[in-house]
């Protein structure tokens, strides 16, 4: 076991909770990049990056332009309208964070944590796929590039915390019994 694995396996449930809350609320979970040549030799890239508590929209958006109920472009912090309107995009991330914490506390199974991990990508990927016809049309007519989809930082961090948890390993009801002996005895009946 490397020192990193050893350190991760000895994190307390509280430390894991703090890590997951920070990652879930502040690290971006979704992004949209589109850009290309606009006029002459000018290249422009529009970037939208979304985290639960903040969203960065293209800065050139005027006050009448926006998405998810925003008031124009730029950085939008703690905007309740945007937070509520983007709920379908991030609700599974919140549930996954809760499952990682519960798994580290011994209150959830490995399967439920991994199932929630997979579900964190479902809605962002579905929303990206529903816009895929727009993306293909945009690329074919303009020659510009587009990316719409998830940023799986929380997914990777959560899975690492689950994988290197002491709960990952098979345990027995009694400390003096080895897992393999207990397993064989339980399943030989």
PDB file of N, CA and C in Angstrom, residues 42-94:
ATOM      1  N   UNK A  42     -10.239  36.994 -36.264  1.00  0.00           N
ATOM      2  CA  UNK A  42     -10.564  36.940 -34.836  1.00  0.00           C
ATOM      3  C   UNK A  42     -11.163  35.578 -34.469  1.00  0.00           C
ATOM      4  N   UNK A  43     -10.534  34.932 -33.494  1.00  0.00           N
ATOM      5  CA  UNK A  43     -11.043  33.659 -32.967  1.00  0.00           C
ATOM      6  C   UNK A  43     -11.667  33.923 -31.607  1.00  0.00           C
ATOM      7  N   UNK A  44     -12.847  33.398 -31.405  1.00  0.00           N
ATOM      8  CA  UNK A  44     -13.571  33.600 -30.153  1.00  0.00           C
ATOM      9  C   UNK A  44     -13.998  32.245 -29.604  1.00  0.00           C
ATOM     10  N   UNK A  45     -13.869  32.083 -28.295  1.00  0.00           N
ATOM     11  CA  UNK A  45     -14.337  30.872 -27.631  1.00  0.00           C
ATOM     12  C   UNK A  45     -15.329  31.288 -26.549  1.00  0.00           C
ATOM     13  N   UNK A  46     -16.541  30.760 -26.645  1.00  0.00           N
ATOM     14  CA  UNK A  46     -17.545  30.977 -25.606  1.00  0.00           C
ATOM     15  C   UNK A  46     -17.446  29.830 -24.623  1.00  0.00           C
ATOM     16  N   UNK A  47     -17.327  30.162 -23.354  1.00  0.00           N
ATOM     17  CA  UNK A  47     -17.173  29.151 -22.313  1.00  0.00           C
ATOM     18  C   UNK A  47     -18.275  29.331 -21.279  1.00  0.00           C
ATOM     19  N   UNK A  48     -18.951  28.244 -20.973  1.00  0.00           N
ATOM     20  CA  UNK A  48     -19.890  28.212 -19.859  1.00  0.00           C
ATOM     21  C   UNK A  48     -19.437  27.088 -18.946  1.00  0.00           C
ATOM     22  N   UNK A  49     -19.140  27.409 -17.710  1.00  0.00           N
ATOM     23  CA  UNK A  49     -18.699  26.410 -16.736  1.00  0.00           C
ATOM     24  C   UNK A  49     -19.660  26.486 -15.555  1.00  0.00           C
ATOM     25  N   UNK A  50     -20.142  25.306 -15.132  1.00  0.00           N
ATOM     26  CA  UNK A  50     -21.175  25.276 -14.103  1.00  0.00           C
ATOM     27  C   UNK A  50     -20.742  24.487 -12.876  1.00  0.00           C
ATOM     28  N   UNK A  51     -20.869  25.118 -11.717  1.00  0.00           N
ATOM     29  CA  UNK A  51     -20.756  24.453 -10.421  1.00  0.00           C
ATOM     30  C   UNK A  51     -22.084  24.710  -9.709  1.00  0.00           C
ATOM     31  N   UNK A  52     -22.338  24.012  -8.616  1.00  0.00           N
ATOM     32  CA  UNK A  52     -23.626  24.191  -7.949  1.00  0.00           C
ATOM     33  C   UNK A  52     -23.799  25.622  -7.451  1.00  0.00           C
ATOM     34  N   UNK A  53     -22.768  26.201  -6.862  1.00  0.00           N
ATOM     35  CA  UNK A  53     -22.894  27.531  -6.255  1.00  0.00           C
ATOM     36  C   UNK A  53     -22.476  28.680  -7.164  1.00  0.00           C
ATOM     37  N   UNK A  54     -21.923  28.381  -8.336  1.00  0.00           N
ATOM     38  CA  UNK A  54     -21.531  29.450  -9.242  1.00  0.00           C
ATOM     39  C   UNK A  54     -21.581  28.959 -10.684  1.00  0.00           C
ATOM     40  N   UNK A  55     -21.758  29.897 -11.592  1.00  0.00           N
ATOM     41  CA  UNK A  55     -21.759  29.605 -13.026  1.00  0.00           C
ATOM     42  C   UNK A  55     -20.996  30.726 -13.714  1.00  0.00           C
ATOM     43  N   UNK A  56     -20.177  30.362 -14.678  1.00  0.00           N
ATOM     44  CA  UNK A  56     -19.461  31.347 -15.486  1.00  0.00           C
ATOM     45  C   UNK A  56     -20.025  31.294 -16.900  1.00  0.00           C
ATOM     46  N   UNK A  57     -20.697  32.375 -17.305  1.00  0.00           N
ATOM     47  CA  UNK A  57     -21.245  32.487 -18.647  1.00  0.00           C
ATOM     48  C   UNK A  57     -20.317  33.366 -19.482  1.00  0.00           C
ATOM     49  N   UNK A  58     -20.416  33.301 -20.819  1.00  0.00           N
ATOM     50  CA  UNK A  58     -19.578  34.165 -21.657  1.00  0.00           C
ATOM     51  C   UNK A  58     -19.732  35.631 -21.251  1.00  0.00           C
ATOM     52  N   UNK A  59     -18.613  36.321 -21.128  1.00  0.00           N
ATOM     53  CA  UNK A  59     -18.626  37.701 -20.619  1.00  0.00           C
ATOM     54  C   UNK A  59     -19.257  38.686 -21.595  1.00  0.00           C
ATOM     55  N   UNK A  60     -19.335  38.335 -22.872  1.00  0.00           N
ATOM     56  CA  UNK A  60     -19.899  39.273 -23.844  1.00  0.00           C
ATOM     57  C   UNK A  60     -21.428  39.226 -23.875  1.00  0.00           C
ATOM     58  N   UNK A  61     -22.043  38.337 -23.101  1.00  0.00           N
ATOM     59  CA  UNK A  61     -23.502  38.314 -23.049  1.00  0.00           C
ATOM     60  C   UNK A  61     -24.009  39.613 -22.438  1.00  0.00           C
ATOM     61  N   UNK A  62     -25.002  40.191 -23.071  1.00  0.00           N
ATOM     62  CA  UNK A  62     -25.605  41.414 -22.543  1.00  0.00           C
ATOM     63  C   UNK A  62     -26.617  41.105 -21.451  1.00  0.00           C
ATOM     64  N   UNK A  63     -27.233  42.162 -20.892  1.00  0.00           N
ATOM     65  CA  UNK A  63     -28.186  41.958 -19.794  1.00  0.00           C
ATOM     66  C   UNK A  63     -29.445  41.195 -20.214  1.00  0.00           C
ATOM     67  N   UNK A  64     -29.756  41.183 -21.498  1.00  0.00           N
ATOM     68  CA  UNK A  64     -30.939  40.466 -21.977  1.00  0.00           C
ATOM     69  C   UNK A  64     -30.607  39.074 -22.495  1.00  0.00           C
ATOM     70  N   UNK A  65     -29.364  38.662 -22.361  1.00  0.00           N
ATOM     71  CA  UNK A  65     -28.939  37.342 -22.803  1.00  0.00           C
ATOM     72  C   UNK A  65     -28.627  36.518 -21.568  1.00  0.00           C
ATOM     73  N   UNK A  66     -28.948  35.257 -21.623  1.00  0.00           N
ATOM     74  CA  UNK A  66     -28.630  34.421 -20.469  1.00  0.00           C
ATOM     75  C   UNK A  66     -29.171  33.020 -20.631  1.00  0.00           C
ATOM     76  N   UNK A  67     -28.901  32.233 -19.641  1.00  0.00           N
ATOM     77  CA  UNK A  67     -29.385  30.856 -19.606  1.00  0.00           C
ATOM     78  C   UNK A  67     -29.675  30.499 -18.160  1.00  0.00           C
ATOM     79  N   UNK A  68     -30.593  29.583 -17.958  1.00  0.00           N
ATOM     80  CA  UNK A  68     -30.953  29.103 -16.620  1.00  0.00           C
ATOM     81  C   UNK A  68     -31.413  30.239 -15.704  1.00  0.00           C
ATOM     82  N   UNK A  69     -31.977  31.294 -16.281  1.00  0.00           N
ATOM     83  CA  UNK A  69     -32.473  32.407 -15.478  1.00  0.00           C
ATOM     84  C   UNK A  69     -31.412  33.412 -15.082  1.00  0.00           C
ATOM     85  N   UNK A  70     -30.263  33.382 -15.746  1.00  0.00           N
ATOM     86  CA  UNK A  70     -29.184  34.313 -15.390  1.00  0.00           C
ATOM     87  C   UNK A  70     -29.499  35.720 -15.886  1.00  0.00           C
ATOM     88  N   UNK A  71     -28.770  36.670 -15.340  1.00  0.00           N
ATOM     89  CA  UNK A  71     -28.919  38.068 -15.730  1.00  0.00           C
ATOM     90  C   UNK A  71     -27.677  38.495 -16.508  1.00  0.00           C
ATOM     91  N   UNK A  72     -27.505  37.966 -17.699  1.00  0.00           N
ATOM     92  CA  UNK A  72     -26.361  38.336 -18.510  1.00  0.00           C
ATOM     93  C   UNK A  72     -25.191  37.399 -18.323  1.00  0.00           C
ATOM     94  N   UNK A  73     -24.027  37.850 -18.799  1.00  0.00           N
ATOM     95  CA  UNK A  73     -22.845  37.003 -18.762  1.00  0.00           C
ATOM     96  C   UNK A  73     -21.988  37.227 -17.538  1.00  0.00           C
ATOM     97  N   UNK A  74     -20.839  36.569 -17.547  1.00  0.00           N
ATOM     98  CA  UNK A  74     -19.896  36.701 -16.449  1.00  0.00           C
ATOM     99  C   UNK A  74     -20.142  35.690 -15.351  1.00  0.00           C
ATOM    100  N   UNK A  75     -19.512  35.931 -14.225  1.00  0.00           N
ATOM    101  CA  UNK A  75     -19.600  35.029 -13.075  1.00  0.00           C
ATOM    102  C   UNK A  75     -20.877  35.305 -12.285  1.00  0.00           C
ATOM    103  N   UNK A  76     -21.663  34.285 -12.076  1.00  0.00           N
ATOM    104  CA  UNK A  76     -22.896  34.385 -11.298  1.00  0.00           C
ATOM    105  C   UNK A  76     -22.705  33.563 -10.024  1.00  0.00           C
ATOM    106  N   UNK A  77     -22.647  34.220  -8.874  1.00  0.00           N
ATOM    107  CA  UNK A  77     -22.427  33.550  -7.588  1.00  0.00           C
ATOM    108  C   UNK A  77     -23.718  33.450  -6.792  1.00  0.00           C
ATOM    109  N   UNK A  78     -23.977  32.279  -6.246  1.00  0.00           N
ATOM    110  CA  UNK A  78     -25.084  32.058  -5.312  1.00  0.00           C
ATOM    111  C   UNK A  78     -26.410  32.622  -5.806  1.00  0.00           C
ATOM    112  N   UNK A  79     -26.684  32.498  -7.083  1.00  0.00           N
ATOM    113  CA  UNK A  79     -27.941  32.981  -7.646  1.00  0.00           C
ATOM    114  C   UNK A  79     -28.998  31.895  -7.458  1.00  0.00           C
ATOM    115  N   UNK A  80     -30.000  32.127  -6.596  1.00  0.00           N
ATOM    116  CA  UNK A  80     -30.975  31.073  -6.311  1.00  0.00           C
ATOM    117  C   UNK A  80     -31.763  30.623  -7.536  1.00  0.00           C
ATOM    118  N   UNK A  81     -32.017  31.524  -8.470  1.00  0.00           N
ATOM    119  CA  UNK A  81     -32.751  31.156  -9.684  1.00  0.00           C
ATOM    120  C   UNK A  81     -31.939  30.160 -10.505  1.00  0.00           C
ATOM    121  N   UNK A  82     -30.651  30.424 -10.676  1.00  0.00           N
ATOM    122  CA  UNK A  82     -29.794  29.507 -11.438  1.00  0.00           C
ATOM    123  C   UNK A  82     -29.652  28.185 -10.697  1.00  0.00           C
ATOM    124  N   UNK A  83     -29.467  28.227  -9.387  1.00  0.00           N
ATOM    125  CA  UNK A  83     -29.315  26.993  -8.605  1.00  0.00           C
ATOM    126  C   UNK A  83     -30.554  26.116  -8.761  1.00  0.00           C
ATOM    127  N   UNK A  84     -31.734  26.703  -8.672  1.00  0.00           N
ATOM    128  CA  UNK A  84     -32.976  25.932  -8.821  1.00  0.00           C
ATOM    129  C   UNK A  84     -33.145  25.442 -10.256  1.00  0.00           C
ATOM    130  N   UNK A  85     -32.869  26.284 -11.238  1.00  0.00           N
ATOM    131  CA  UNK A  85     -33.048  25.899 -12.640  1.00  0.00           C
ATOM    132  C   UNK A  85     -32.057  24.840 -13.106  1.00  0.00           C
ATOM    133  N   UNK A  86     -30.914  24.736 -12.447  1.00  0.00           N
ATOM    134  CA  UNK A  86     -29.932  23.714 -12.833  1.00  0.00           C
ATOM    135  C   UNK A  86     -30.011  22.468 -11.949  1.00  0.00           C
ATOM    136  N   UNK A  87     -30.987  22.413 -11.061  1.00  0.00           N
ATOM    137  CA  UNK A  87     -31.145  21.275 -10.147  1.00  0.00           C
ATOM    138  C   UNK A  87     -31.078  19.912 -10.844  1.00  0.00           C
ATOM    139  N   UNK A  88     -31.745  19.707 -11.983  1.00  0.00           N
ATOM    140  CA  UNK A  88     -31.649  18.391 -12.630  1.00  0.00           C
ATOM    141  C   UNK A  88     -30.223  18.021 -13.046  1.00  0.00           C
ATOM    142  N   UNK A  89     -29.388  19.021 -13.283  1.00  0.00           N
ATOM    143  CA  UNK A  89     -28.013  18.738 -13.692  1.00  0.00           C
ATOM    144  C   UNK A  89     -27.123  18.312 -12.527  1.00  0.00           C
ATOM    145  N   UNK A  90     -27.433  18.745 -11.299  1.00  0.00           N
ATOM    146  CA  UNK A  90     -26.523  18.475 -10.183  1.00  0.00           C
ATOM    147  C   UNK A  90     -27.105  17.648  -9.043  1.00  0.00           C
ATOM    148  N   UNK A  91     -28.376  17.311  -9.069  1.00  0.00           N
ATOM    149  CA  UNK A  91     -28.981  16.599  -7.945  1.00  0.00           C
ATOM    150  C   UNK A  91     -28.319  15.236  -7.708  1.00  0.00           C
ATOM    151  N   UNK A  92     -27.952  14.534  -8.767  1.00  0.00           N
ATOM    152  CA  UNK A  92     -27.307  13.227  -8.586  1.00  0.00           C
ATOM    153  C   UNK A  92     -25.899  13.385  -8.010  1.00  0.00           C
ATOM    154  N   UNK A  93     -25.237  14.490  -8.303  1.00  0.00           N
ATOM    155  CA  UNK A  93     -23.931  14.746  -7.687  1.00  0.00           C
ATOM    156  C   UNK A  93     -24.074  14.877  -6.176  1.00  0.00           C
ATOM    157  N   UNK A  94     -25.131  15.547  -5.743  1.00  0.00           N
ATOM    158  CA  UNK A  94     -25.377  15.700  -4.309  1.00  0.00           C
ATOM    159  C   UNK A  94     -25.660  14.336  -3.674  1.00  0.00           C
TER     160      UNK A  94
END
